[in-house]
Amino acid sequence: MAVSVIVGAQWGDEGKGKIVDLLSEKVDIVARYQGGPNAGHTVVVNGQEIILHQIPSGILWPHTTCVIGNGVVIDPKVFMNEMDFVRDQGIDVEGRLLISDRAHLILPYHRCLDAAKEASKGEQKIGTTGRGIGPAYIDKVGRIGVRVCDLLDEKQLSESVTSSLDAHNKVLETVYNCEPIRKADIIEQCNTFANAVKNYITDTSVFLDQAIKDNRDILFEGAQGTMLDVDYGTYPFVTSSNPTSGGACVGLGVGPTKLDNIIGIVKAYTTRVGMGPFPTEFDKEFSEHVRQLGGEFGATTGRPRRCGWFDTVVVNNAVRVNGLTSLVITKLDVLDTLPEIKICTGYEYDGKVFKNYPADLKTQENATPILESHPGWLSSTKEATTWDALPDNAKKYLNRLSELTGVRIGIISVGADRKQTILI
Ligand code: GDP
Ligand code: IMO
Ligand code: MG
C-alpha cells in the first residue's frame, strides 16, 4: 500500500502518461496536482494513441478514481471536450472523477493574455503552449482567481468574475489593444461547466486523506518537468507551477510524510519544446534525425521538440529537488540505431566546472557540456521484456546513468505500448 509520485525529471514529455497508465493497473486512485491543459500525456493501448491533457492518465483502467487537485488550473471548455473524448473511447467517467473545490479556472481572458503577452515579447517570448496557464496562475497568487467552489454559488461566482474582469479588461484594452471580455459570456460558460461537473466537485484533500488511512494505493501524476518548475527550472523559460514532488503536496493537500515513492521519469536522451537554454542540444541536422527516430513532436501543440544528449546535471537537479527514490528510463529504443551515444557529466563556463545546474541564464546559455562517449548497441531493444534480453552496450549505458545519478532504475521503456516495458 503506497503513495507514489510520478515526476518529470527533464523538460517534460518524458513519457509520464505511459508510465502512469502502466502503473494504474495496480492502483486505486490517480491524482493530478499541477499544470493544466498545457500537458499532453500519451497512452498507447493496442496500437491506439490516446492523448490526455487534464484528466489523469489512469482513467483508462475502469477500477480507478481520478482526482484533479487544487493545484491544477482547469479550462472548462477543454475539460468538457476531454470528458466527451474519453466517453467516446467507451470509458465511463461517472463516479470516477473528482475535482477539487479549490482548483482555479482558466477563463477566456487568460488565453487572450497568454497570446498577447507572448506576441509583445517578440524574440524574447517563452514559447508557451498558449493555453492561458501563466495568466491563470498569476490570478491565483494575485488573489483574483475564480475557483471551482465559486461555481456552486451564483453570488460568489458573479463577484469573483467581476473582480477578475475589472483587472483584466483594462489591460486587454489599453495595453494589448484587444476587445474587452463580456461578463455575461464568462458567467454562461461557468454555468455550463458547473452543470456538467457539479457532482464531481469535492474537497479532494479530505478524500485523499481518507484513502491514505484506508491503505489505498495511490499515484500522484505530475505534469511538465523539473526543468520547467517555476523555482528550480530554467527561469523565466518555465511554466508557472511546481511540477516537482513538493508541488504534489501543495497541489493535493497531502503532507510530505505521506509520500512513499518519488519516481522520476527520464528519457534516455533529452528533449525540450519552447524557448530557453538547453546545454546538450544537438546541432540542427542531428536534432532532426533524432526527432524523426523518436517522433518528437509536441502532444499538445504539435511543435517539433528540440533534442539533445542525456544531461546528468539536469537529472541530478531533479534527483535532489524531488528526492527521487527511483528512475524510469523511457525511449531507450530511440537510440537503437546510433553508433555513438554521449552523456553530459558537467558543464564548463568561464574557466569553471559546473556539476549543479546554475541559476543564471548567462551561464546556462553559454555552458559547454562535458561529454563522455559510449558505443551504441546497434540492435533493436523494442521486443525486450527483461533486463537480460537487452544488448550488453545498452545495459552498460543504463548502468552508467544509474551510477551518475546515484538512483536505481526501476522500469525501462522500449516503446510506446504498455507491453514494451521492462520491470526491474
Ligand atoms: P508525457 O508528457 O511525459 O506524458 O510524454 P508525451 O506523451 O508528451 O511524449 C512521450 C511520447 O513518447 C509519446 O508519443 C509516447 O507515446 C512516446 N513514448 C513513451 N514511451 C516510449 C518509449 O519507450 N519508446 C518510444 N519510442 N516512444 C515512447
Ligand atoms: P507535459 O505534461 C513539455 C513548456 C512550454 C513552454 C513552457 C511554458 O506534456 O510534459 P506554459 O504553456 O506552461 O506557460 O509554457 O513550458 N511546457 C511543456 N513542455 N511538456 C509539457 O507538459 C509542457 N507544458 C508546458 O513549451 O516552454
Ligand atoms: Mg507531454
GROMACS .gro file of C-alpha atoms and ligand atoms in nm:
model
  480
    1MET     CA    1   0.000   0.000   0.000
    2ALA     CA    2   0.177   0.314  -0.104
    3VAL     CA    3   0.158   0.670  -0.227
    4SER     CA    4   0.387   0.726  -0.527
    5VAL     CA    5   0.459   1.049  -0.711
    6ILE     CA    6   0.541   1.047  -1.082
    7VAL     CA    7   0.762   1.343  -1.166
    8GLY     CA    8   0.910   1.457  -1.496
    9ALA     CA    9   1.285   1.483  -1.438
   10GLN     CA   10   1.374   1.682  -1.752
   11TRP     CA   11   1.179   1.940  -1.958
   12GLY     CA   12   0.852   1.748  -1.979
   13ASP     CA   13   0.731   1.485  -2.230
   14GLU     CA   14   0.945   1.217  -2.068
   15GLY     CA   15   0.669   0.959  -2.110
   16LYS     CA   16   0.485   1.020  -1.784
   17GLY     CA   17   0.149   0.932  -1.943
   18LYS     CA   18   0.268   0.585  -2.050
   19ILE     CA   19   0.413   0.510  -1.706
   20VAL     CA   20   0.112   0.641  -1.511
   21ASP     CA   21  -0.117   0.428  -1.728
   22LEU     CA   22   0.106   0.125  -1.680
   23LEU     CA   23   0.121   0.158  -1.301
   24SER     CA   24  -0.252   0.241  -1.280
   25GLU     CA   25  -0.337  -0.125  -1.337
   26LYS     CA   26  -0.246  -0.183  -0.972
   27VAL     CA   27  -0.357   0.141  -0.804
   28ASP     CA   28  -0.691   0.266  -0.678
   29ILE     CA   29  -0.652   0.641  -0.726
   30VAL     CA   30  -0.463   0.864  -0.972
   31ALA     CA   31  -0.440   1.237  -0.893
   32ARG     CA   32  -0.307   1.529  -1.098
   33TYR     CA   33  -0.152   1.800  -0.879
   34GLN     CA   34  -0.049   2.092  -1.101
   35GLY     CA   35  -0.045   2.232  -1.452
   36GLY     CA   36  -0.346   2.223  -1.679
   37PRO     CA   37  -0.415   2.174  -2.048
   38ASN     CA   38  -0.053   2.262  -2.129
   39ALA     CA   39   0.017   1.895  -2.055
   40GLY     CA   40  -0.013   1.631  -2.323
   41HIS     CA   41   0.016   1.281  -2.180
   42THR     CA   42   0.013   1.000  -2.433
   43VAL     CA   43  -0.108   0.649  -2.364
   44VAL     CA   44  -0.093   0.378  -2.630
   45VAL     CA   45  -0.314   0.075  -2.586
   46ASN     CA   46  -0.332  -0.196  -2.852
   47GLY     CA   47  -0.186   0.042  -3.108
   48GLN     CA   48  -0.437   0.317  -3.032
   49GLU     CA   49  -0.292   0.650  -2.918
   50ILE     CA   50  -0.487   0.849  -2.659
   51ILE     CA   51  -0.365   1.194  -2.553
   52LEU     CA   52  -0.489   1.337  -2.223
   53HIS     CA   53  -0.446   1.698  -2.116
   54GLN     CA   54  -0.634   1.748  -1.791
   55ILE     CA   55  -0.785   1.413  -1.697
   56PRO     CA   56  -0.536   1.182  -1.520
   57SER     CA   57  -0.376   0.912  -1.736
   58GLY     CA   58  -0.516   0.644  -1.502
   59ILE     CA   59  -0.870   0.697  -1.641
   60LEU     CA   60  -0.830   0.415  -1.896
   61TRP     CA   61  -0.845   0.150  -1.623
   62PRO     CA   62  -1.210   0.118  -1.515
   63HIS     CA   63  -1.129   0.047  -1.148
   64THR     CA   64  -0.950   0.381  -1.081
   65THR     CA   65  -1.082   0.700  -0.928
   66CYS     CA   66  -0.921   1.005  -1.088
   67VAL     CA   67  -0.867   1.329  -0.899
   68ILE     CA   68  -0.799   1.682  -1.023
   69GLY     CA   69  -0.623   1.851  -0.733
   70ASN     CA   70  -0.639   2.208  -0.605
   71GLY     CA   71  -0.302   2.285  -0.769
   72VAL     CA   72  -0.438   2.225  -1.118
   73VAL     CA   73  -0.576   2.505  -1.336
   74ILE     CA   74  -0.882   2.384  -1.527
   75ASP     CA   75  -1.002   2.515  -1.860
   76PRO     CA   76  -1.377   2.438  -1.851
   77LYS     CA   77  -1.420   2.416  -2.229
   78VAL     CA   78  -1.117   2.193  -2.278
   79PHE     CA   79  -1.223   1.982  -1.981
   80MET     CA   80  -1.573   1.920  -2.114
   81ASN     CA   81  -1.433   1.831  -2.458
   82GLU     CA   82  -1.193   1.592  -2.293
   83MET     CA   83  -1.470   1.425  -2.095
   84ASP     CA   84  -1.661   1.375  -2.423
   85PHE     CA   85  -1.346   1.240  -2.588
   86VAL     CA   86  -1.289   0.992  -2.305
   87ARG     CA   87  -1.655   0.882  -2.315
   88ASP     CA   88  -1.623   0.834  -2.692
   89GLN     CA   89  -1.345   0.583  -2.618
   90GLY     CA   90  -1.606   0.380  -2.431
   91ILE     CA   91  -1.480   0.486  -2.089
   92ASP     CA   92  -1.733   0.564  -1.820
   93VAL     CA   93  -1.625   0.863  -1.608
   94GLU     CA   94  -1.937   0.880  -1.393
   95GLY     CA   95  -1.847   0.849  -1.027
   96ARG     CA   96  -1.478   0.810  -1.113
   97LEU     CA   97  -1.378   1.174  -1.150
   98LEU     CA   98  -1.333   1.411  -0.856
   99ILE     CA   99  -1.250   1.780  -0.891
  100SER     CA  100  -1.108   1.988  -0.609
  101ASP     CA  101  -1.335   2.269  -0.493
  102ARG     CA  102  -1.019   2.480  -0.454
  103ALA     CA  103  -0.883   2.439  -0.809
  104HIS     CA  104  -0.868   2.756  -1.018
  105LEU     CA  105  -1.027   2.809  -1.359
  106ILE     CA  106  -0.865   2.915  -1.683
  107LEU     CA  107  -1.111   3.153  -1.847
  108PRO     CA  108  -1.108   3.301  -2.199
  109TYR     CA  109  -0.924   3.618  -2.091
  110HIS     CA  110  -0.633   3.406  -1.967
  111ARG     CA  111  -0.582   3.269  -2.314
  112CYS     CA  112  -0.604   3.620  -2.464
  113LEU     CA  113  -0.347   3.745  -2.214
  114ASP     CA  114  -0.115   3.449  -2.277
  115ALA     CA  115  -0.123   3.518  -2.653
  116ALA     CA  116  -0.093   3.895  -2.614
  117LYS     CA  117   0.199   3.874  -2.371
  118GLU     CA  118   0.387   3.630  -2.593
  119ALA     CA  119   0.328   3.846  -2.902
  120SER     CA  120   0.451   4.156  -2.720
  121LYS     CA  121   0.776   3.981  -2.621
  122GLY     CA  122   0.877   3.912  -2.983
  123GLU     CA  123   1.214   3.729  -2.990
  124GLN     CA  124   1.214   3.706  -2.611
  125LYS     CA  125   0.893   3.502  -2.598
  126ILE     CA  126   0.879   3.193  -2.376
  127GLY     CA  127   0.712   2.975  -2.636
  128THR     CA  128   0.422   2.885  -2.408
  129THR     CA  129   0.158   2.635  -2.511
  130GLY     CA  130  -0.085   2.927  -2.542
  131ARG     CA  131  -0.331   2.763  -2.303
  132GLY     CA  132  -0.356   3.055  -2.059
  133ILE     CA  133  -0.156   2.879  -1.789
  134GLY     CA  134   0.066   3.167  -1.675
  135PRO     CA  135  -0.216   3.426  -1.652
  136ALA     CA  136  -0.439   3.181  -1.459
  137TYR     CA  137  -0.167   3.114  -1.200
  138ILE     CA  138  -0.093   3.488  -1.181
  139ASP     CA  139  -0.459   3.543  -1.086
  140LYS     CA  140  -0.434   3.268  -0.825
  141VAL     CA  141  -0.138   3.421  -0.643
  142GLY     CA  142  -0.273   3.769  -0.716
  143ARG     CA  143  -0.588   3.667  -0.526
  144ILE     CA  144  -0.831   3.745  -0.806
  145GLY     CA  145  -0.881   3.393  -0.940
  146VAL     CA  146  -1.212   3.218  -0.998
  147ARG     CA  147  -1.225   2.886  -0.813
  148VAL     CA  148  -1.428   2.572  -0.869
  149CYS     CA  149  -1.625   2.625  -0.546
  150ASP     CA  150  -1.742   2.962  -0.684
  151LEU     CA  151  -1.935   2.770  -0.949
  152LEU     CA  152  -2.174   2.643  -0.683
  153ASP     CA  153  -2.272   2.988  -0.556
  154GLU     CA  154  -2.426   3.236  -0.801
  155LYS     CA  155  -2.342   3.546  -0.599
  156GLN     CA  156  -1.987   3.438  -0.526
  157LEU     CA  157  -1.929   3.350  -0.892
  158SER     CA  158  -2.052   3.692  -1.001
  159GLU     CA  159  -1.822   3.866  -0.752
  160SER     CA  160  -1.516   3.660  -0.843
  161VAL     CA  161  -1.566   3.708  -1.217
  162THR     CA  162  -1.621   4.083  -1.168
  163SER     CA  163  -1.302   4.132  -0.969
  164SER     CA  164  -1.103   3.935  -1.222
  165LEU     CA  165  -1.254   4.104  -1.528
  166ASP     CA  166  -1.217   4.451  -1.380
  167ALA     CA  167  -0.845   4.394  -1.362
  168HIS     CA  168  -0.805   4.226  -1.699
  169ASN     CA  169  -1.030   4.415  -1.936
  170LYS     CA  170  -0.841   4.739  -1.869
  171VAL     CA  171  -0.513   4.570  -1.954
  172LEU     CA  172  -0.651   4.389  -2.257
  173GLU     CA  173  -0.796   4.711  -2.399
  174THR     CA  174  -0.530   4.967  -2.314
  175VAL     CA  175  -0.206   4.766  -2.323
  176TYR     CA  176  -0.278   4.493  -2.577
  177ASN     CA  177  -0.544   4.659  -2.789
  178CYS     CA  178  -0.783   4.365  -2.758
  179GLU     CA  179  -1.161   4.357  -2.731
  180PRO     CA  180  -1.289   4.356  -2.371
  181ILE     CA  181  -1.442   4.030  -2.248
  182ARG     CA  182  -1.815   4.034  -2.157
  183LYS     CA  183  -1.903   3.924  -1.807
  184ALA     CA  184  -2.225   3.757  -1.922
  185ASP     CA  185  -2.030   3.530  -2.157
  186ILE     CA  186  -1.795   3.420  -1.880
  187ILE     CA  187  -2.081   3.353  -1.639
  188GLU     CA  188  -2.262   3.150  -1.905
  189GLN     CA  189  -1.952   2.936  -1.967
  190CYS     CA  190  -1.905   2.886  -1.596
  191ASN     CA  191  -2.266   2.778  -1.554
  192THR     CA  192  -2.242   2.528  -1.838
  193PHE     CA  193  -1.932   2.383  -1.675
  194ALA     CA  194  -2.095   2.379  -1.332
  195ASN     CA  195  -2.387   2.180  -1.471
  196ALA     CA  196  -2.151   1.928  -1.630
  197VAL     CA  197  -1.931   1.867  -1.325
  198LYS     CA  198  -2.128   1.966  -1.016
  199ASN     CA  199  -2.145   1.606  -0.896
  200TYR     CA  200  -1.766   1.572  -0.915
  201ILE     CA  201  -1.676   1.873  -0.703
  202THR     CA  202  -1.549   1.792  -0.356
  203ASP     CA  203  -1.272   1.857  -0.103
  204THR     CA  204  -1.018   1.623  -0.264
  205SER     CA  205  -0.765   1.673   0.018
  206VAL     CA  206  -1.015   1.517   0.260
  207PHE     CA  207  -1.089   1.239   0.009
  208LEU     CA  208  -0.718   1.157  -0.032
  209ASP     CA  209  -0.656   1.170   0.342
  210GLN     CA  210  -0.924   0.907   0.397
  211ALA     CA  211  -0.792   0.696   0.109
  212ILE     CA  212  -0.443   0.701   0.263
  213LYS     CA  213  -0.589   0.599   0.601
  214ASP     CA  214  -0.770   0.314   0.422
  215ASN     CA  215  -0.434   0.195   0.283
  216ARG     CA  216  -0.530   0.255  -0.079
  217ASP     CA  217  -0.262   0.252  -0.349
  218ILE     CA  218  -0.233   0.600  -0.493
  219LEU     CA  219  -0.041   0.764  -0.777
  220PHE     CA  220   0.019   1.138  -0.798
  221GLU     CA  221   0.068   1.237  -1.162
  222GLY     CA  222   0.293   1.534  -1.231
  223ALA     CA  223   0.273   1.736  -1.549
  224GLN     CA  224   0.563   1.918  -1.719
  225GLY     CA  225   0.905   1.850  -1.564
  226THR     CA  226   1.158   1.968  -1.307
  227MET     CA  227   1.339   2.197  -1.552
  228LEU     CA  228   1.007   2.373  -1.616
  229ASP     CA  229   0.949   2.426  -1.242
  230VAL     CA  230   0.897   2.793  -1.165
  231ASP     CA  231   1.154   2.776  -0.882
  232TYR     CA  232   1.404   2.515  -0.999
  233GLY     CA  233   1.377   2.529  -1.376
  234THR     CA  234   1.536   2.746  -1.643
  235TYR     CA  235   1.359   3.061  -1.523
  236PRO     CA  236   1.197   3.254  -1.692
  237PHE     CA  237   1.166   2.983  -1.959
  238VAL     CA  238   0.949   2.769  -1.733
  239THR     CA  239   0.584   2.702  -1.663
  240SER     CA  240   0.401   2.880  -1.379
  241SER     CA  241   0.365   2.591  -1.134
  242ASN     CA  242   0.577   2.345  -0.933
  243PRO     CA  243   0.588   2.011  -1.115
  244THR     CA  244   0.833   1.887  -0.850
  245SER     CA  245   0.736   1.648  -0.568
  246GLY     CA  246   0.684   1.935  -0.323
  247GLY     CA  247   0.421   2.061  -0.567
  248ALA     CA  248   0.239   1.731  -0.522
  249CYS     CA  249   0.192   1.800  -0.150
  250VAL     CA  250   0.074   2.156  -0.205
  251GLY     CA  251  -0.133   2.074  -0.512
  252LEU     CA  252  -0.325   1.792  -0.344
  253GLY     CA  253  -0.334   1.899   0.019
  254VAL     CA  254  -0.134   1.596   0.131
  255GLY     CA  255   0.150   1.620   0.383
  256PRO     CA  256   0.506   1.522   0.282
  257THR     CA  257   0.516   1.243   0.541
  258LYS     CA  258   0.253   1.056   0.337
  259LEU     CA  259   0.472   1.014   0.027
  260ASP     CA  260   0.640   0.674  -0.007
  261ASN     CA  261   0.799   0.669  -0.353
  262ILE     CA  262   0.912   0.956  -0.575
  263ILE     CA  263   0.959   0.820  -0.924
  264GLY     CA  264   1.148   1.034  -1.175
  265ILE     CA  265   1.069   0.977  -1.541
  266VAL     CA  266   1.360   1.044  -1.779
  267LYS     CA  267   1.414   0.990  -2.146
  268ALA     CA  268   1.733   0.803  -2.242
  269TYR     CA  269   1.825   1.136  -2.407
  270THR     CA  270   1.679   1.487  -2.361
  271THR     CA  271   1.413   1.697  -2.532
  272ARG     CA  272   1.258   2.036  -2.476
  273VAL     CA  273   0.980   2.224  -2.652
  274GLY     CA  274   0.961   2.602  -2.646
  275MET     CA  275   1.239   2.853  -2.596
  276GLY     CA  276   1.513   2.863  -2.335
  277PRO     CA  277   1.856   2.721  -2.254
  278PHE     CA  278   1.937   2.360  -2.342
  279PRO     CA  279   2.308   2.289  -2.286
  280THR     CA  280   2.324   1.942  -2.451
  281GLU     CA  281   2.112   2.033  -2.755
  282PHE     CA  282   2.223   1.869  -3.082
  283ASP     CA  283   2.304   2.068  -3.394
  284LYS     CA  284   2.011   2.120  -3.630
  285GLU     CA  285   2.074   1.820  -3.852
  286PHE     CA  286   2.126   1.563  -3.575
  287SER     CA  287   1.833   1.709  -3.381
  288GLU     CA  288   1.614   1.644  -3.686
  289HIS     CA  289   1.749   1.288  -3.714
  290VAL     CA  290   1.666   1.203  -3.351
  291ARG     CA  291   1.333   1.389  -3.375
  292GLN     CA  292   1.231   1.155  -3.656
  293LEU     CA  293   1.358   0.847  -3.469
  294GLY     CA  294   1.171   0.943  -3.152
  295GLY     CA  295   0.863   1.104  -3.310
  296GLU     CA  296   0.949   1.414  -3.110
  297PHE     CA  297   0.656   1.643  -3.178
  298GLY     CA  298   0.454   1.806  -2.900
  299ALA     CA  299   0.146   1.611  -2.786
  300THR     CA  300  -0.041   1.936  -2.713
  301THR     CA  301   0.079   2.181  -2.978
  302GLY     CA  302   0.242   1.956  -3.240
  303ARG     CA  303   0.557   2.171  -3.226
  304PRO     CA  304   0.887   1.998  -3.310
  305ARG     CA  305   1.078   1.915  -2.991
  306ARG     CA  306   1.443   2.012  -2.962
  307CYS     CA  307   1.668   1.711  -2.894
  308GLY     CA  308   1.999   1.658  -2.712
  309TRP     CA  309   2.214   1.411  -2.515
  310PHE     CA  310   2.125   1.282  -2.168
  311ASP     CA  311   2.228   1.550  -1.922
  312THR     CA  312   2.336   1.436  -1.576
  313VAL     CA  313   2.344   1.793  -1.446
  314VAL     CA  314   1.975   1.829  -1.535
  315VAL     CA  315   1.872   1.490  -1.396
  316ASN     CA  316   2.076   1.533  -1.078
  317ASN     CA  317   1.896   1.863  -1.021
  318ALA     CA  318   1.574   1.657  -1.036
  319VAL     CA  319   1.717   1.384  -0.810
  320ARG     CA  320   1.794   1.642  -0.542
  321VAL     CA  321   1.494   1.874  -0.569
  322ASN     CA  322   1.239   1.591  -0.582
  323GLY     CA  323   1.419   1.342  -0.358
  324LEU     CA  324   1.383   1.074  -0.628
  325THR     CA  325   1.373   0.717  -0.499
  326SER     CA  326   1.389   0.550  -0.842
  327LEU     CA  327   1.416   0.632  -1.211
  328VAL     CA  328   1.215   0.518  -1.510
  329ILE     CA  329   1.417   0.539  -1.832
  330THR     CA  330   1.194   0.580  -2.137
  331LYS     CA  331   1.253   0.574  -2.512
  332LEU     CA  332   1.568   0.362  -2.492
  333ASP     CA  333   1.466   0.215  -2.829
  334VAL     CA  334   1.506   0.555  -2.995
  335LEU     CA  335   1.885   0.520  -2.953
  336ASP     CA  336   1.893   0.170  -3.112
  337THR     CA  337   2.050   0.282  -3.440
  338LEU     CA  338   2.304   0.535  -3.311
  339PRO     CA  339   2.668   0.415  -3.333
  340GLU     CA  340   2.783   0.651  -3.058
  341ILE     CA  341   2.584   0.783  -2.759
  342LYS     CA  342   2.702   1.061  -2.530
  343ILE     CA  343   2.626   1.155  -2.170
  344CYS     CA  344   2.686   1.501  -2.027
  345THR     CA  345   2.858   1.483  -1.686
  346GLY     CA  346   2.908   1.856  -1.620
  347TYR     CA  347   2.938   2.197  -1.783
  348GLU     CA  348   3.230   2.429  -1.840
  349TYR     CA  349   3.194   2.803  -1.847
  350ASP     CA  350   3.428   3.090  -1.778
  351GLY     CA  351   3.707   2.860  -1.657
  352LYS     CA  352   3.477   2.685  -1.406
  353VAL     CA  353   3.323   2.338  -1.399
  354PHE     CA  354   2.956   2.307  -1.301
  355LYS     CA  355   2.814   1.985  -1.156
  356ASN     CA  356   2.496   2.154  -1.029
  357TYR     CA  357   2.255   2.337  -1.257
  358PRO     CA  358   2.338   2.708  -1.237
  359ALA     CA  359   2.068   2.966  -1.162
  360ASP     CA  360   2.167   3.243  -1.403
  361LEU     CA  361   2.065   3.239  -1.766
  362LYS     CA  362   2.401   3.358  -1.895
  363THR     CA  363   2.583   3.054  -1.757
  364GLN     CA  364   2.305   2.822  -1.874
  365GLU     CA  365   2.314   2.963  -2.225
  366ASN     CA  366   2.692   2.958  -2.259
  367ALA     CA  367   2.769   2.635  -2.075
  368THR     CA  368   2.970   2.385  -2.279
  369PRO     CA  369   2.871   2.029  -2.189
  370ILE     CA  370   3.144   1.788  -2.080
  371LEU     CA  371   3.054   1.472  -2.270
  372GLU     CA  372   3.159   1.112  -2.229
  373SER     CA  373   3.119   0.875  -2.519
  374HIS     CA  374   2.960   0.530  -2.518
  375PRO     CA  375   2.938   0.280  -2.804
  376GLY     CA  376   2.584   0.220  -2.930
  377TRP     CA  377   2.425  -0.127  -2.934
  378LEU     CA  378   2.307  -0.111  -3.295
  379SER     CA  379   2.028  -0.363  -3.249
  380SER     CA  380   1.660  -0.342  -3.162
  381THR     CA  381   1.551  -0.323  -2.800
  382LYS     CA  382   1.183  -0.287  -2.892
  383GLU     CA  383   1.095  -0.651  -2.821
  384ALA     CA  384   1.291  -0.683  -2.497
  385THR     CA  385   1.079  -0.757  -2.191
  386THR     CA  386   1.359  -0.846  -1.947
  387TRP     CA  387   1.689  -0.688  -1.846
  388ASP     CA  388   1.875  -0.995  -1.970
  389ALA     CA  389   1.727  -0.955  -2.318
  390LEU     CA  390   1.889  -0.612  -2.360
  391PRO     CA  391   2.211  -0.580  -2.562
  392ASP     CA  392   2.529  -0.554  -2.348
  393ASN     CA  393   2.604  -0.197  -2.454
  394ALA     CA  394   2.252  -0.088  -2.364
  395LYS     CA  395   2.295  -0.243  -2.018
  396LYS     CA  396   2.629  -0.063  -1.977
  397TYR     CA  397   2.470   0.267  -2.081
  398LEU     CA  398   2.183   0.223  -1.834
  399ASN     CA  399   2.417   0.119  -1.553
  400ARG     CA  400   2.621   0.433  -1.618
  401LEU     CA  401   2.309   0.652  -1.596
  402SER     CA  402   2.222   0.493  -1.263
  403GLU     CA  403   2.579   0.536  -1.140
  404LEU     CA  404   2.599   0.904  -1.239
  405THR     CA  405   2.264   0.989  -1.082
  406GLY     CA  406   2.300   0.767  -0.776
  407VAL     CA  407   1.944   0.640  -0.821
  408ARG     CA  408   1.831   0.289  -0.910
  409ILE     CA  409   1.639   0.224  -1.229
  410GLY     CA  410   1.301   0.061  -1.164
  411ILE     CA  411   1.150   0.048  -1.512
  412ILE     CA  412   1.284   0.072  -1.867
  413SER     CA  413   1.054   0.160  -2.154
  414VAL     CA  414   1.141   0.041  -2.505
  415GLY     CA  415   0.834   0.152  -2.698
  416ALA     CA  416   0.512   0.348  -2.658
  417ASP     CA  417   0.289   0.044  -2.593
  418ARG     CA  418   0.209  -0.080  -2.243
  419LYS     CA  419   0.371  -0.413  -2.331
  420GLN     CA  420   0.704  -0.258  -2.432
  421THR     CA  421   0.824  -0.230  -2.077
  422ILE     CA  422   1.094  -0.392  -1.865
  423LEU     CA  423   1.024  -0.407  -1.490
  424ILE     CA  424   1.336  -0.446  -1.280
  425GDP     P1  425   0.444   1.299  -2.121
  425GDP     O1  426   0.402   1.438  -2.143
  425GDP     O2  427   0.559   1.288  -2.024
  425GDP     O3  428   0.331   1.206  -2.085
  425GDP     O4  429   0.502   1.247  -2.260
  425GDP     P2  430   0.434   1.270  -2.405
  425GDP     O5  431   0.317   1.181  -2.417
  425GDP     O6  432   0.416   1.414  -2.432
  425GDP     O7  433   0.553   1.225  -2.501
  425GDP     C1  434   0.609   1.099  -2.494
  425GDP     C2  435   0.597   1.034  -2.635
  425GDP     O8  436   0.680   0.920  -2.642
  425GDP     C3  437   0.457   0.984  -2.664
  425GDP     O9  438   0.436   0.993  -2.802
  425GDP     C4  439   0.462   0.838  -2.620
  425GDP    O10  440   0.368   0.757  -2.688
  425GDP     C5  441   0.603   0.802  -2.661
  425GDP     N1  442   0.669   0.701  -2.578
  425GDP     C6  443   0.660   0.681  -2.444
  425GDP     N2  444   0.749   0.586  -2.406
  425GDP     C7  445   0.814   0.548  -2.517
  425GDP     C8  446   0.921   0.456  -2.542
  425GDP    O11  447   0.976   0.391  -2.453
  425GDP     N3  448   0.965   0.447  -2.671
  425GDP     C9  449   0.911   0.518  -2.773
  425GDP     N4  450   0.961   0.502  -2.894
  425GDP     N5  451   0.810   0.606  -2.751
  425GDP    C10  452   0.765   0.620  -2.626
  426IMO     P1  453   0.383   1.755  -2.029
  426IMO     O1  454   0.300   1.737  -1.904
  426IMO     C1  455   0.678   1.996  -2.239
  426IMO     C2  456   0.654   2.429  -2.182
  426IMO     C3  457   0.614   2.518  -2.297
  426IMO     C4  458   0.692   2.642  -2.265
  426IMO     C5  459   0.683   2.649  -2.112
  426IMO     C6  460   0.574   2.741  -2.060
  426IMO     O2  461   0.318   1.701  -2.151
  426IMO     O3  462   0.520   1.704  -2.006
  426IMO     P2  463   0.310   2.719  -2.046
  426IMO     O4  464   0.208   2.698  -2.153
  426IMO     O5  465   0.312   2.610  -1.943
  426IMO     O6  466   0.304   2.855  -1.987
  426IMO     O7  467   0.452   2.712  -2.123
  426IMO     O8  468   0.659   2.517  -2.069
  426IMO     N1  469   0.560   2.321  -2.148
  426IMO     C7  470   0.582   2.192  -2.172
  426IMO     N2  471   0.684   2.131  -2.235
  426IMO     N3  472   0.579   1.923  -2.184
  426IMO     C8  473   0.478   1.982  -2.118
  426IMO     O9  474   0.384   1.915  -2.048
  426IMO     C9  475   0.473   2.124  -2.114
  426IMO     N4  476   0.388   2.214  -2.060
  426IMO    C10  477   0.442   2.334  -2.080
  426IMO    O10  478   0.652   2.461  -2.419
  426IMO    O11  479   0.828   2.622  -2.298
  427MG      MG  480   0.368   1.571  -2.299
   0.00000   0.00000   0.00000
